[in-house]
């Protein structure tokens, strides 16, 4: 997660102004057909002084970014936990 709201661009490799980085819990779930949706859940606990979270980034274990999203700031006070759930469904088109 990060604190920058610069528009996403192809060249970005992660959050612009990283606040915290966690290894998310990965699982698969069924939306339409068996295991067609990848699910990544991460939790982030604000330190003393808190955070203003404005971006979420997902990367592979090798560091390649595959998602970056910006949004209206989410203020967190010390010890508050923010949980992100990222889902990616694979579909077949006719």
mmCIF file with all atom_site columns, C-alpha atoms in Angstrom:
data_model
loop_
_atom_site.group_PDB
_atom_site.id
_atom_site.type_symbol
_atom_site.label_atom_id
_atom_site.label_alt_id
_atom_site.label_comp_id
_atom_site.label_asym_id
_atom_site.label_entity_id
_atom_site.label_seq_id
_atom_site.pdbx_PDB_ins_code
_atom_site.Cartn_x
_atom_site.Cartn_y
_atom_site.Cartn_z
_atom_site.occupancy
_atom_site.B_iso_or_equiv
_atom_site.pdbx_formal_charge
_atom_site.auth_seq_id
_atom_site.auth_comp_id
_atom_site.auth_asym_id
_atom_site.auth_atom_id
_atom_site.pdbx_PDB_model_num
ATOM 1  C CA . UNK A 1 1  ? 0.000   0.000   0.000   1.00 0.00 ? 1  UNK A CA 1
ATOM 2  C CA . UNK A 1 2  ? 1.120   3.574   -0.500  1.00 0.00 ? 2  UNK A CA 1
ATOM 3  C CA . UNK A 1 3  ? 0.341   7.261   -0.128  1.00 0.00 ? 3  UNK A CA 1
ATOM 4  C CA . UNK A 1 4  ? 0.609   8.589   -3.705  1.00 0.00 ? 4  UNK A CA 1
ATOM 5  C CA . UNK A 1 5  ? -2.264  9.204   -6.113  1.00 0.00 ? 5  UNK A CA 1
ATOM 6  C CA . UNK A 1 6  ? -0.304  9.626   -9.350  1.00 0.00 ? 6  UNK A CA 1
ATOM 7  C CA . UNK A 1 7  ? -2.267  8.075   -12.223 1.00 0.00 ? 7  UNK A CA 1
ATOM 8  C CA . UNK A 1 8  ? -1.322  4.437   -12.931 1.00 0.00 ? 8  UNK A CA 1
ATOM 9  C CA . UNK A 1 9  ? 1.081   3.910   -15.852 1.00 0.00 ? 9  UNK A CA 1
ATOM 10 C CA . UNK A 1 10 ? 2.520   0.822   -17.562 1.00 0.00 ? 10 UNK A CA 1
ATOM 11 C CA . UNK A 1 11 ? 6.085   1.622   -16.461 1.00 0.00 ? 11 UNK A CA 1
ATOM 12 C CA . UNK A 1 12 ? 5.283   1.572   -12.726 1.00 0.00 ? 12 UNK A CA 1
ATOM 13 C CA . UNK A 1 13 ? 6.695   -1.408  -10.843 1.00 0.00 ? 13 UNK A CA 1
ATOM 14 C CA . UNK A 1 14 ? 4.779   -0.960  -7.591  1.00 0.00 ? 14 UNK A CA 1
ATOM 15 C CA . UNK A 1 15 ? 3.454   1.728   -5.296  1.00 0.00 ? 15 UNK A CA 1
ATOM 16 C CA . UNK A 1 16 ? 4.889   5.198   -5.902  1.00 0.00 ? 16 UNK A CA 1
ATOM 17 C CA . UNK A 1 17 ? 5.160   6.075   -2.191  1.00 0.00 ? 17 UNK A CA 1
ATOM 18 C CA . UNK A 1 18 ? 5.110   2.737   -0.358  1.00 0.00 ? 18 UNK A CA 1
ATOM 19 C CA . UNK A 1 19 ? 3.928   2.711   3.255   1.00 0.00 ? 19 UNK A CA 1
ATOM 20 C CA . UNK A 1 20 ? 3.841   -1.025  3.863   1.00 0.00 ? 20 UNK A CA 1
ATOM 21 C CA . UNK A 1 21 ? 4.448   -4.247  1.961   1.00 0.00 ? 21 UNK A CA 1
ATOM 22 C CA . UNK A 1 22 ? 2.971   -7.582  2.989   1.00 0.00 ? 22 UNK A CA 1
ATOM 23 C CA . UNK A 1 23 ? 2.950   -11.012 1.415   1.00 0.00 ? 23 UNK A CA 1
ATOM 24 C CA . UNK A 1 24 ? -0.696  -11.685 0.740   1.00 0.00 ? 24 UNK A CA 1
ATOM 25 C CA . UNK A 1 25 ? -2.503  -14.959 1.356   1.00 0.00 ? 25 UNK A CA 1
ATOM 26 C CA . UNK A 1 26 ? -3.234  -16.529 -2.034  1.00 0.00 ? 26 UNK A CA 1
ATOM 27 C CA . UNK A 1 27 ? -6.132  -18.842 -2.778  1.00 0.00 ? 27 UNK A CA 1
ATOM 28 C CA . UNK A 1 28 ? -8.367  -19.849 -5.659  1.00 0.00 ? 28 UNK A CA 1
ATOM 29 C CA . UNK A 1 29 ? -12.125 -19.833 -5.684  1.00 0.00 ? 29 UNK A CA 1
ATOM 30 C CA . UNK A 1 30 ? -14.899 -20.731 -8.040  1.00 0.00 ? 30 UNK A CA 1
ATOM 31 C CA . UNK A 1 31 ? -16.931 -17.933 -9.601  1.00 0.00 ? 31 UNK A CA 1
ATOM 32 C CA . UNK A 1 32 ? -18.223 -19.602 -12.777 1.00 0.00 ? 32 UNK A CA 1
ATOM 33 C CA . UNK A 1 33 ? -16.053 -22.684 -13.292 1.00 0.00 ? 33 UNK A CA 1
ATOM 34 C CA . UNK A 1 34 ? -13.798 -24.516 -10.822 1.00 0.00 ? 34 UNK A CA 1
ATOM 35 C CA . UNK A 1 35 ? -10.850 -22.387 -9.620  1.00 0.00 ? 35 UNK A CA 1
ATOM 36 C CA . UNK A 1 36 ? -11.413 -19.622 -12.198 1.00 0.00 ? 36 UNK A CA 1
ATOM 37 C CA . UNK A 1 37 ? -10.687 -16.788 -9.732  1.00 0.00 ? 37 UNK A CA 1
ATOM 38 C CA . UNK A 1 38 ? -7.381  -15.974 -8.046  1.00 0.00 ? 38 UNK A CA 1
ATOM 39 C CA . UNK A 1 39 ? -7.762  -14.268 -4.660  1.00 0.00 ? 39 UNK A CA 1
ATOM 40 C CA . UNK A 1 40 ? -5.043  -12.343 -2.809  1.00 0.00 ? 40 UNK A CA 1
ATOM 41 C CA . UNK A 1 41 ? -5.703  -10.937 0.684   1.00 0.00 ? 41 UNK A CA 1
ATOM 42 C CA . UNK A 1 42 ? -3.304  -8.687  2.602   1.00 0.00 ? 42 UNK A CA 1
ATOM 43 C CA . UNK A 1 43 ? -3.581  -6.878  5.944   1.00 0.00 ? 43 UNK A CA 1
ATOM 44 C CA . UNK A 1 44 ? -1.759  -3.690  6.879   1.00 0.00 ? 44 UNK A CA 1
ATOM 45 C CA . UNK A 1 45 ? -1.505  -2.257  10.416  1.00 0.00 ? 45 UNK A CA 1
ATOM 46 C CA . UNK A 1 46 ? -0.830  1.475   10.776  1.00 0.00 ? 46 UNK A CA 1
ATOM 47 C CA . UNK A 1 47 ? 2.145   2.509   12.925  1.00 0.00 ? 47 UNK A CA 1
ATOM 48 C CA . UNK A 1 48 ? 2.317   5.400   15.373  1.00 0.00 ? 48 UNK A CA 1
ATOM 49 C CA . UNK A 1 49 ? 1.262   8.563   13.578  1.00 0.00 ? 49 UNK A CA 1
ATOM 50 C CA . UNK A 1 50 ? -1.053  6.588   11.287  1.00 0.00 ? 50 UNK A CA 1
ATOM 51 C CA . UNK A 1 51 ? -1.304  6.611   7.505   1.00 0.00 ? 51 UNK A CA 1
ATOM 52 C CA . UNK A 1 52 ? -3.254  8.143   4.663   1.00 0.00 ? 52 UNK A CA 1
ATOM 53 C CA . UNK A 1 53 ? -3.535  5.258   2.181   1.00 0.00 ? 53 UNK A CA 1
ATOM 54 C CA . UNK A 1 54 ? -4.162  6.235   -1.467  1.00 0.00 ? 54 UNK A CA 1
ATOM 55 C CA . UNK A 1 55 ? -2.797  3.340   -3.528  1.00 0.00 ? 55 UNK A CA 1
ATOM 56 C CA . UNK A 1 56 ? -2.776  -0.442  -3.612  1.00 0.00 ? 56 UNK A CA 1
ATOM 57 C CA . UNK A 1 57 ? -0.286  -2.484  -5.606  1.00 0.00 ? 57 UNK A CA 1
ATOM 58 C CA . UNK A 1 58 ? -0.009  -6.191  -6.274  1.00 0.00 ? 58 UNK A CA 1
ATOM 59 C CA . UNK A 1 59 ? 3.241   -7.753  -7.469  1.00 0.00 ? 59 UNK A CA 1
ATOM 60 C CA . UNK A 1 60 ? 4.520   -11.208 -8.237  1.00 0.00 ? 60 UNK A CA 1
ATOM 61 C CA . UNK A 1 61 ? 7.078   -12.783 -5.897  1.00 0.00 ? 61 UNK A CA 1
ATOM 62 C CA . UNK A 1 62 ? 9.665   -11.728 -8.483  1.00 0.00 ? 62 UNK A CA 1
ATOM 63 C CA . UNK A 1 63 ? 8.663   -8.081  -8.104  1.00 0.00 ? 63 UNK A CA 1
ATOM 64 C CA . UNK A 1 64 ? 6.702   -7.608  -11.341 1.00 0.00 ? 64 UNK A CA 1
ATOM 65 C CA . UNK A 1 65 ? 3.693   -5.352  -10.779 1.00 0.00 ? 65 UNK A CA 1
ATOM 66 C CA . UNK A 1 66 ? 0.433   -6.645  -12.196 1.00 0.00 ? 66 UNK A CA 1
ATOM 67 C CA . UNK A 1 67 ? -1.951  -4.194  -10.555 1.00 0.00 ? 67 UNK A CA 1
ATOM 68 C CA . UNK A 1 68 ? -1.890  -0.647  -9.142  1.00 0.00 ? 68 UNK A CA 1
ATOM 69 C CA . UNK A 1 69 ? -5.034  1.168   -8.078  1.00 0.00 ? 69 UNK A CA 1
ATOM 70 C CA . UNK A 1 70 ? -5.471  4.680   -6.706  1.00 0.00 ? 70 UNK A CA 1
ATOM 71 C CA . UNK A 1 71 ? -8.458  5.847   -4.656  1.00 0.00 ? 71 UNK A CA 1
ATOM 72 C CA . UNK A 1 72 ? -9.688  8.536   -2.276  1.00 0.00 ? 72 UNK A CA 1
ATOM 73 C CA . UNK A 1 73 ? -7.489  8.602   0.826   1.00 0.00 ? 73 UNK A CA 1
ATOM 74 C CA . UNK A 1 74 ? -8.312  6.132   3.593   1.00 0.00 ? 74 UNK A CA 1
ATOM 75 C CA . UNK A 1 75 ? -7.097  7.569   6.917   1.00 0.00 ? 75 UNK A CA 1
ATOM 76 C CA . UNK A 1 76 ? -5.826  5.050   9.454   1.00 0.00 ? 76 UNK A CA 1
ATOM 77 C CA . UNK A 1 77 ? -4.946  5.783   13.060  1.00 0.00 ? 77 UNK A CA 1
ATOM 78 C CA . UNK A 1 78 ? -2.227  3.939   14.947  1.00 0.00 ? 78 UNK A CA 1
ATOM 79 C CA . UNK A 1 79 ? -2.949  0.190   15.237  1.00 0.00 ? 79 UNK A CA 1
ATOM 80 C CA . UNK A 1 80 ? -5.904  0.259   12.828  1.00 0.00 ? 80 UNK A CA 1
ATOM 81 C CA . UNK A 1 81 ? -5.863  -2.556  10.265  1.00 0.00 ? 81 UNK A CA 1
ATOM 82 C CA . UNK A 1 82 ? -6.751  -2.197  6.594   1.00 0.00 ? 82 UNK A CA 1
ATOM 83 C CA . UNK A 1 83 ? -7.453  -5.381  4.636   1.00 0.00 ? 83 UNK A CA 1
ATOM 84 C CA . UNK A 1 84 ? -7.312  -5.535  0.847   1.00 0.00 ? 84 UNK A CA 1
ATOM 85 C CA . UNK A 1 85 ? -8.824  -8.339  -1.212  1.00 0.00 ? 85 UNK A CA 1
ATOM 86 C CA . UNK A 1 86 ? -7.754  -8.537  -4.852  1.00 0.00 ? 86 UNK A CA 1
ATOM 87 C CA . UNK A 1 87 ? -9.589  -10.941 -7.150  1.00 0.00 ? 87 UNK A CA 1
ATOM 88 C CA . UNK A 1 88 ? -8.805  -11.800 -10.763 1.00 0.00 ? 88 UNK A CA 1
ATOM 89 C CA . UNK A 1 89 ? -11.247 -13.989 -12.666 1.00 0.00 ? 89 UNK A CA 1
ATOM 90 C CA . UNK A 1 90 ? -10.196 -15.834 -15.815 1.00 0.00 ? 90 UNK A CA 1
ATOM 91 C CA . UNK A 1 91 ? -12.953 -16.161 -18.425 1.00 0.00 ? 91 UNK A CA 1
ATOM 92 C CA . UNK A 1 92 ? -13.147 -17.853 -21.759 1.00 0.00 ? 92 UNK A CA 1
ATOM 93 C CA . UNK A 1 93 ? -14.861 -15.991 -24.574 1.00 0.00 ? 93 UNK A CA 1
ATOM 94 C CA . UNK A 1 94 ? -16.718 -17.707 -27.392 1.00 0.00 ? 94 UNK A CA 1
#
